[in-house]
C-alpha positions as semicolon CSV with decimal commas, in nm:
position;residue;x (nm);y (nm);z (nm)
1;M;5,145;-2,802;-1,511
2;R;5,063;-3,099;-1,371
3;Y;4,723;-3,083;-1,588
4;L;4,958;-3,009;-1,886
5;A;5,144;-3,281;-1,845
6;H;4,871;-3,546;-1,798
7;R;4,711;-3,394;-2,077
8;R;5,026;-3,432;-2,274
9;L;5,065;-3,820;-2,159
10;I;4,697;-3,874;-2,271
11;H;4,757;-3,700;-2,615
12;A;5,085;-3,938;-2,667
13;A;4,868;-4,262;-2,580
14;L;4,620;-4,183;-2,820
15;V;4,870;-4,120;-3,115
16;A;5,066;-4,417;-3,035
17;V;4,705;-4,618;-3,020
18;V;4,592;-4,487;-3,351
19;L;4,938;-4,510;-3,552
20;S;5,022;-4,834;-3,436
21;T;4,660;-5,031;-3,485
22;S;4,548;-5,181;-3,810
23;V;4,288;-5,027;-3,980
24;M;3,941;-5,180;-3,893
25;L;3,606;-5,055;-4,006
26;A;3,382;-5,236;-3,760
27;G;3,414;-5,277;-3,391
28;S;3,247;-5,540;-3,123
29;A;3,022;-5,447;-2,857
30;Q;2,942;-5,687;-2,598
31;A;2,745;-5,634;-2,274
32;G;2,971;-5,725;-1,950
33;P;2,837;-5,947;-1,673
34;A;2,730;-5,623;-1,466
35;G;2,796;-5,292;-1,673
36;P;2,720;-5,115;-1,984
37;P;2,840;-5,246;-2,348
38;V;3,219;-5,237;-2,391
39;T;3,293;-5,115;-2,757
40;E;3,650;-5,087;-2,885
41;P;3,753;-4,797;-3,073
42;V;3,814;-4,814;-3,450
43;W;3,814;-4,624;-3,789
44;R;3,422;-4,584;-3,842
45;L;3,323;-4,495;-4,178
46;R;3,108;-4,184;-4,158
47;W;3,128;-4,057;-4,538
48;A;3,126;-4,270;-4,886
49;P;3,043;-4,063;-5,166
50;E;3,026;-4,224;-5,509
51;A;3,069;-3,981;-5,786
52;D;2,868;-4,156;-6,054
53;R;2,603;-4,191;-5,801
54;D;2,579;-3,874;-5,577
55;G;2,738;-3,630;-5,813
56;L;2,862;-3,314;-5,646
57;S;2,595;-3,321;-5,402
58;A;2,847;-3,506;-5,190
59;F;3,004;-3,209;-5,081
60;E;2,860;-2,876;-4,902
61;H;2,957;-2,637;-5,186
62;V;3,106;-2,613;-5,542
63;E;3,354;-2,345;-5,613
64;D;3,315;-2,329;-5,960
65;D;3,478;-2,017;-6,129
66;R;3,300;-1,813;-5,841
67;A;3,403;-1,483;-6,007
68;N;3,243;-1,617;-6,335
69;S;3,546;-1,513;-6,552
70;D;3,510;-1,815;-6,778
71;P;3,118;-1,886;-6,838
72;A;3,257;-2,055;-7,171
73;G;3,431;-2,342;-6,967
74;D;3,152;-2,410;-6,768
75;P;3,127;-2,639;-6,598
76;H;3,474;-2,668;-6,471
77;I;3,398;-2,946;-6,194
78;F;3,196;-3,199;-6,292
79;V;3,153;-3,590;-6,262
80;D;3,396;-3,812;-6,505
81;G;3,295;-4,165;-6,468
82;D;3,383;-4,275;-6,117
83;A;3,567;-3,950;-6,059
84;Y;3,531;-3,569;-5,991
85;R;3,744;-3,367;-6,259
86;F;3,859;-3,051;-6,157
87;T;3,965;-2,844;-6,499
88;M;4,176;-2,554;-6,501
89;N;4,243;-2,316;-6,776
90;S;4,438;-1,966;-6,818
91;N;4,119;-1,758;-6,838
92;V;3,989;-1,871;-6,463
93;R;4,016;-1,590;-6,208
94;D;3,891;-1,624;-5,831
95;I;3,731;-1,331;-5,672
96;S;4,095;-1,211;-5,601
97;P;4,217;-1,170;-5,953
98;D;4,571;-1,281;-5,842
99;R;4,474;-1,670;-5,819
100;Q;4,270;-1,932;-5,950
101;R;4,030;-2,167;-5,771
102;N;3,794;-2,462;-5,849
103;E;3,745;-2,672;-5,586
104;V;3,465;-2,841;-5,368
105;R;3,423;-2,804;-4,979
106;G;3,249;-2,981;-4,703
107;L;3,116;-3,344;-4,639
108;R;2,758;-3,411;-4,709
109;T;2,601;-3,737;-4,691
110;P;2,303;-3,870;-4,929
111;E;2,052;-3,770;-4,680
112;G;2,201;-3,386;-4,675
113;H;2,384;-3,447;-4,328
114;T;2,687;-3,245;-4,307
115;V;2,968;-3,427;-4,181
116;S;3,162;-3,219;-3,894
117;L;3,536;-3,268;-3,796
118;L;3,514;-3,127;-3,445
119;E;3,808;-3,034;-3,173
120;G;3,943;-3,314;-2,993
121;Q;3,842;-3,575;-3,259
122;T;4,060;-3,786;-3,490
123;W;3,963;-3,848;-3,871
124;R;4,091;-4,029;-4,171
125;L;4,039;-3,943;-4,513
126;T;4,137;-4,166;-4,792
127;Y;4,115;-4,096;-5,143
128;S;4,266;-4,158;-5,514
129;M;4,429;-3,885;-5,700
130;Y;4,526;-3,857;-6,075
131;I;4,764;-3,585;-6,102
132;P;4,851;-3,512;-6,493
133;D;5,207;-3,386;-6,619
134;T;5,039;-3,052;-6,723
135;L;4,952;-2,998;-6,340
136;K;5,281;-2,896;-6,219
137;A;5,447;-2,789;-5,918
138;T;5,488;-2,389;-5,895
139;T;5,717;-2,138;-5,705
140;R;5,376;-2,000;-5,527
141;F;5,112;-2,225;-5,385
142;T;4,933;-2,475;-5,564
143;H;4,692;-2,637;-5,316
144;I;4,507;-2,975;-5,427
145;M;4,349;-3,035;-5,109
146;Q;4,320;-2,826;-4,789
147;L;4,191;-2,866;-4,417
148;K;4,015;-2,501;-4,322
149;A;3,757;-2,357;-4,100
150;P;3,443;-2,236;-4,261
151;G;3,434;-1,890;-4,340
152;T;3,628;-1,662;-4,612
153;G;3,837;-1,499;-4,382
154;S;4,044;-1,786;-4,238
155;N;4,380;-1,946;-4,364
156;P;4,409;-2,286;-4,413
157;I;4,494;-2,536;-4,155
158;V;4,690;-2,763;-4,340
159;T;4,742;-2,770;-4,733
160;T;4,892;-3,035;-4,984
161;S;5,073;-2,854;-5,243
162;L;5,257;-2,878;-5,537
163;R;5,572;-2,684;-5,471
164;R;5,904;-2,653;-5,642
165;Y;6,221;-2,716;-5,427
166;G;6,454;-2,493;-5,628
167;T;6,445;-2,694;-5,981
168;V;6,265;-3,004;-5,812
169;P;5,871;-3,053;-5,838
170;K;5,749;-3,178;-5,500
171;M;5,393;-3,277;-5,349
172;E;5,409;-3,166;-4,976
173;V;5,160;-3,144;-4,664
174;R;5,233;-2,818;-4,499
175;M;5,093;-2,633;-4,230
176;G;4,875;-2,335;-4,324
177;D;5,088;-2,079;-4,155
178;G;5,383;-2,213;-4,357
179;S;5,598;-2,320;-4,030
180;T;5,590;-2,692;-4,040
181;V;5,633;-2,923;-4,348
182;V;5,474;-3,262;-4,235
183;A;5,642;-3,438;-4,533
184;A;5,748;-3,383;-4,920
185;V;5,780;-3,619;-5,190
186;D;5,907;-3,610;-5,558
187;L;5,610;-3,543;-5,776
188;T;5,722;-3,649;-6,130
189;P;5,700;-4,032;-6,057
190;L;5,355;-3,987;-5,900
191;Q;5,186;-3,827;-6,222
192;D;4,993;-3,957;-6,551
193;H;4,869;-4,255;-6,308
194;W;4,639;-4,342;-6,011
195;I;4,793;-4,296;-5,645
196;D;4,648;-4,351;-5,314
197;I;4,631;-4,087;-5,024
198;D;4,563;-4,182;-4,637
199;F;4,573;-3,873;-4,466
200;Q;4,523;-3,874;-4,086
201;V;4,463;-3,607;-3,841
202;H;4,383;-3,550;-3,466
203;I;4,207;-3,189;-3,438
204;G;4,326;-2,973;-3,144
205;D;4,563;-2,693;-3,042
206;A;4,905;-2,711;-3,003
207;P;5,056;-2,957;-2,888
208;D;4,753;-3,194;-2,915
209;G;4,724;-3,204;-3,295
210;W;4,907;-3,443;-3,489
211;I;4,874;-3,563;-3,873
212;R;4,988;-3,876;-4,055
213;W;5,028;-3,842;-4,419
214;I;5,050;-4,179;-4,631
215;V;5,117;-4,209;-5,027
216;R;5,068;-4,498;-5,192
217;D;5,192;-4,587;-5,567
218;G;5,009;-4,913;-5,621
219;D;5,168;-5,187;-5,415
220;S;5,446;-4,952;-5,288
221;T;5,442;-4,734;-4,976
222;V;5,625;-4,396;-5,104
223;I;5,575;-4,227;-4,765
224;D;5,431;-4,298;-4,424
225;A;5,539;-3,956;-4,232
226;T;5,374;-3,843;-3,889
227;A;5,421;-3,495;-3,721
228;T;5,286;-3,413;-3,358
229;G;5,277;-3,089;-3,136
230;L;5,048;-2,914;-3,423
231;D;4,792;-2,655;-3,421
232;T;4,517;-2,829;-3,620
233;W;4,213;-2,633;-3,508
234;L;4,104;-2,260;-3,559
235;F;3,711;-2,244;-3,432
236;D;3,384;-2,412;-3,529
237;R;3,463;-2,719;-3,696
238;V;3,719;-2,838;-3,976
239;R;3,620;-2,935;-4,308
240;P;3,818;-3,063;-4,611
241;K;3,862;-2,922;-4,964
242;W;3,971;-3,075;-5,286
243;G;4,048;-2,907;-5,645
244;I;4,314;-2,688;-5,788
245;Y;4,387;-2,340;-5,595
246;R;4,677;-2,204;-5,738
247;S;4,859;-1,843;-5,724
248;L;4,909;-1,679;-6,062
249;G;5,248;-1,529;-5,936
250;D;5,449;-1,845;-6,040
251;T;5,797;-1,748;-6,186
252;S;5,879;-2,067;-6,319
253;G;5,694;-2,091;-6,620
254;S;5,495;-2,362;-6,469
255;L;5,119;-2,287;-6,527
256;Q;4,921;-2,449;-6,790
257;D;4,568;-2,533;-6,901
258;T;4,508;-2,878;-6,681
259;Y;4,307;-3,089;-6,461
260;L;4,322;-3,290;-6,159
261;L;4,098;-3,623;-6,122
262;V;3,972;-3,737;-5,726
263;R;3,791;-4,081;-5,682
264;N;3,704;-4,314;-5,363
265;L;3,682;-4,045;-5,141
266;R;3,613;-4,195;-4,771
267;A;3,606;-4,018;-4,430
268;Y;3,624;-4,248;-4,129
269;Q;3,600;-4,131;-3,767
270;W;3,847;-4,304;-3,464
271;S;3,555;-4,363;-3,242
272;D;3,411;-4,616;-3,002
273;N;3,049;-4,554;-3,084
274;P;2,901;-4,795;-3,371
275;V;2,592;-4,611;-3,401
276;P;2,614;-4,289;-3,628
277;A;2,502;-3,968;-3,446
278;R;2,118;-3,874;-3,483
279;W;2,056;-3,583;-3,694
280;A;1,803;-3,337;-3,787
281;R;1,723;-3,021;-3,947
282;Y;1,509;-2,729;-3,889
283;E;1,427;-2,501;-4,151
284;A;1,411;-2,095;-4,107
285;E;1,086;-2,088;-4,271
286;D;0,917;-2,315;-4,068
287;A;1,044;-2,107;-3,761
288;T;0,901;-1,813;-3,588
289;G;1,018;-1,466;-3,683
290;S;1,020;-1,129;-3,591
291;G;1,151;-0,846;-3,845
292;C;1,224;-1,136;-4,092
293;A;1,047;-1,242;-4,433
294;T;1,038;-1,562;-4,616
295;E;1,218;-1,590;-4,940
296;P;1,302;-1,828;-5,240
297;T;1,491;-1,581;-5,434
298;N;1,835;-1,668;-5,418
299;G;1,912;-2,044;-5,503
300;G;2,119;-2,349;-5,290
301;F;1,919;-2,330;-4,988
302;T;1,753;-2,649;-4,826
303;G;1,342;-2,664;-4,785
304;T;1,131;-2,436;-4,951
305;G;1,300;-2,118;-4,884
306;Y;1,490;-1,887;-4,597
307;V;1,425;-1,612;-4,410
308;N;1,556;-1,256;-4,482
309;C;1,605;-1,034;-4,137
310;Q;1,536;-0,674;-4,195
311;N;1,825;-0,446;-4,170
312;Q;1,764;-0,337;-3,792
313;A;1,844;-0,467;-3,425
314;G;1,625;-0,700;-3,265
315;S;1,510;-0,868;-3,576
316;S;1,528;-1,267;-3,491
317;V;1,410;-1,640;-3,561
318;E;1,331;-1,881;-3,321
319;W;1,335;-2,245;-3,360
320;T;1,172;-2,555;-3,158
321;L;1,467;-2,824;-3,150
322;Y;1,383;-3,161;-2,946
323;G;1,654;-3,319;-2,792
324;D;1,687;-3,696;-2,669
325;A;1,751;-3,823;-2,338
326;R;1,996;-4,059;-2,426
327;H;2,230;-3,818;-2,605
328;G;2,512;-3,567;-2,475
329;N;2,624;-3,253;-2,643
330;A;2,488;-3,159;-2,968
331;T;2,663;-2,995;-3,253
332;L;2,428;-2,704;-3,424
333;N;2,518;-2,591;-3,737
334;L;2,357;-2,271;-3,848
335;W;2,342;-2,220;-4,205
336;Y;2,343;-1,861;-4,331
337;A;2,420;-1,626;-4,638
338;N;2,576;-1,285;-4,612
339;A;2,709;-1,109;-4,948
340;T;2,720;-0,786;-4,803
341;P;3,081;-0,604;-4,678
342;V;2,887;-0,581;-4,340
343;H;2,951;-0,857;-4,080
344;R;2,583;-0,901;-3,929
345;P;2,646;-1,029;-3,538
346;M;2,364;-1,219;-3,354
347;D;2,303;-1,318;-3,025
348;I;2,212;-1,676;-2,978
349;T;2,018;-1,804;-2,686
350;L;1,909;-2,150;-2,576
351;N;1,611;-2,190;-2,345
352;G;1,658;-1,829;-2,234
353;V;2,044;-1,872;-2,146
354;L;2,300;-1,672;-2,383
355;I;2,503;-1,903;-2,525
356;A;2,695;-1,685;-2,774
357;H;2,695;-1,295;-2,785
358;D;2,720;-1,113;-3,107
359;L;2,821;-1,437;-3,289
360;D;2,979;-1,306;-3,624
361;F;2,792;-1,371;-3,946
362;G;3,077;-1,283;-4,191
363;N;3,096;-1,222;-4,556
364;T;2,994;-1,495;-4,822
365;P;3,114;-1,469;-5,185
366;A;2,734;-1,431;-5,303
367;W;2,397;-1,471;-5,165
368;T;2,360;-1,818;-5,308
369;D;2,681;-1,949;-5,115
370;W;2,556;-2,075;-4,779
371;E;2,799;-2,076;-4,494
372;S;2,778;-2,237;-4,108
373;R;2,868;-2,118;-3,803
374;T;2,886;-2,415;-3,551
375;L;2,800;-2,425;-3,177
376;I;2,840;-2,729;-2,936
377;V;2,509;-2,727;-2,677
378;N;2,358;-2,950;-2,442
379;L;1,974;-3,008;-2,516
380;R;1,734;-3,120;-2,262
381;P;1,526;-3,377;-2,350
382;G;1,212;-3,278;-2,537
383;P;1,144;-2,937;-2,703
384;N;1,445;-2,673;-2,667
385;L;1,369;-2,286;-2,772
386;L;1,691;-2,154;-2,982
387;W;1,661;-1,808;-3,059
388;A;1,908;-1,588;-3,295
389;T;1,862;-1,232;-3,266
390;A;2,022;-0,949;-3,458
391;T;2,244;-0,730;-3,234
392;T;2,315;-0,407;-3,476
393;D;2,131;-0,190;-3,708
394;A;2,274;-0,408;-4,001
395;G;2,023;-0,685;-3,888
396;G;2,090;-1,044;-3,933
397;P;2,175;-1,242;-4,238
398;N;1,951;-1,460;-4,474
399;L;1,920;-1,746;-4,255
400;D;1,834;-2,084;-4,399
401;S;1,841;-2,375;-4,137
402;V;1,975;-2,527;-3,805
403;E;2,125;-2,859;-3,827
404;V;2,150;-3,072;-3,511
405;E;2,341;-3,367;-3,457
406;Q;2,379;-3,544;-3,145
407;P;2,614;-3,857;-3,049
408;F;2,411;-4,160;-3,008
409;S;2,459;-4,355;-2,699
410;L;2,415;-4,719;-2,647
411;P;2,142;-4,748;-2,343
412;W;2,255;-4,963;-2,111
413;Q;2,148;-5,335;-2,087
414;P;2,168;-5,537;-1,766
415;A;2,294;-5,892;-1,789
416;G;2,079;-6,179;-1,810
């Protein structure tokens, strides 16, 4: 109880600091007379795509008509000037035919680096949206932004949706289990022109999670709402999605052919570390495999191919990863595809120590739809051996690569 009370005090202090601090994009770092550099926490820019420069490579994946229900309308997601355009018509069906989906998911830098939002971190996502009057609020779900964990089997953590409150169309932010509405505003005054969204989230299990949602229409702040005590963490990592994902079960007659425009996307992390993390990618085709073969057949991979492990227990891949002495815990993203209905678990071993038993590599919508599992590990300086070994007769999934992100620590410099 004493620990929980202490944890809640820390949580409350963090909320107060972040919500009361004006937005800063750079911090100051200066060495004290007898200690390491002192750096103030501020909002640090971690992702800033430009649609006309980076295109759709700014995202981990593009979910454009996944069921191939409307090939005549392809592409449904594309760059339109300085914005991303998501189109939706009556022909589009998702893999589940009772709904429609054209979305992008995840954040990726021009260097190909996945931006991971992790438990205990605080993030700020800003963007501008153009919601036409043909994109209407519905009686079921019409999501235009989500936070989710990777994978196809989990509910959203939180959604921004267009929902009818009786006869009144609203834009709302709601927790994924439906238990809490963070805030809602009238939709109609916000349509047919650009509006600005500021979405802030502290990632954690309840009661540590919180969300702040700000909507601005020109110089006017339409709403600035905060909800605390939330559960904003599921597993692995958190990633945003933008686009149109809606149910065909609307009973109000509000479904029309429509579109959504999004531009000026930015992601900031509340951090006292002025230096971005060190990042590296290790391709599976360059690793050592046992019972696995290198292939280039299914697209969407990085490097020159991927590894297809045989359908047998014991098939494995071994990577050599390099750690830096000045870095702390590393984030590993293991990229894979598994378009079968059978999950393919693997034991993950680091330097001879089992760190994840039967790590579940679940289904992906297609062999070209690459997903990730995320692990937080401690890398020793120099080479580290990472093993992934299939534990069932189904064998392992197709393995593409391992991304390694290590937080960069400023080396201590004595004064003088």
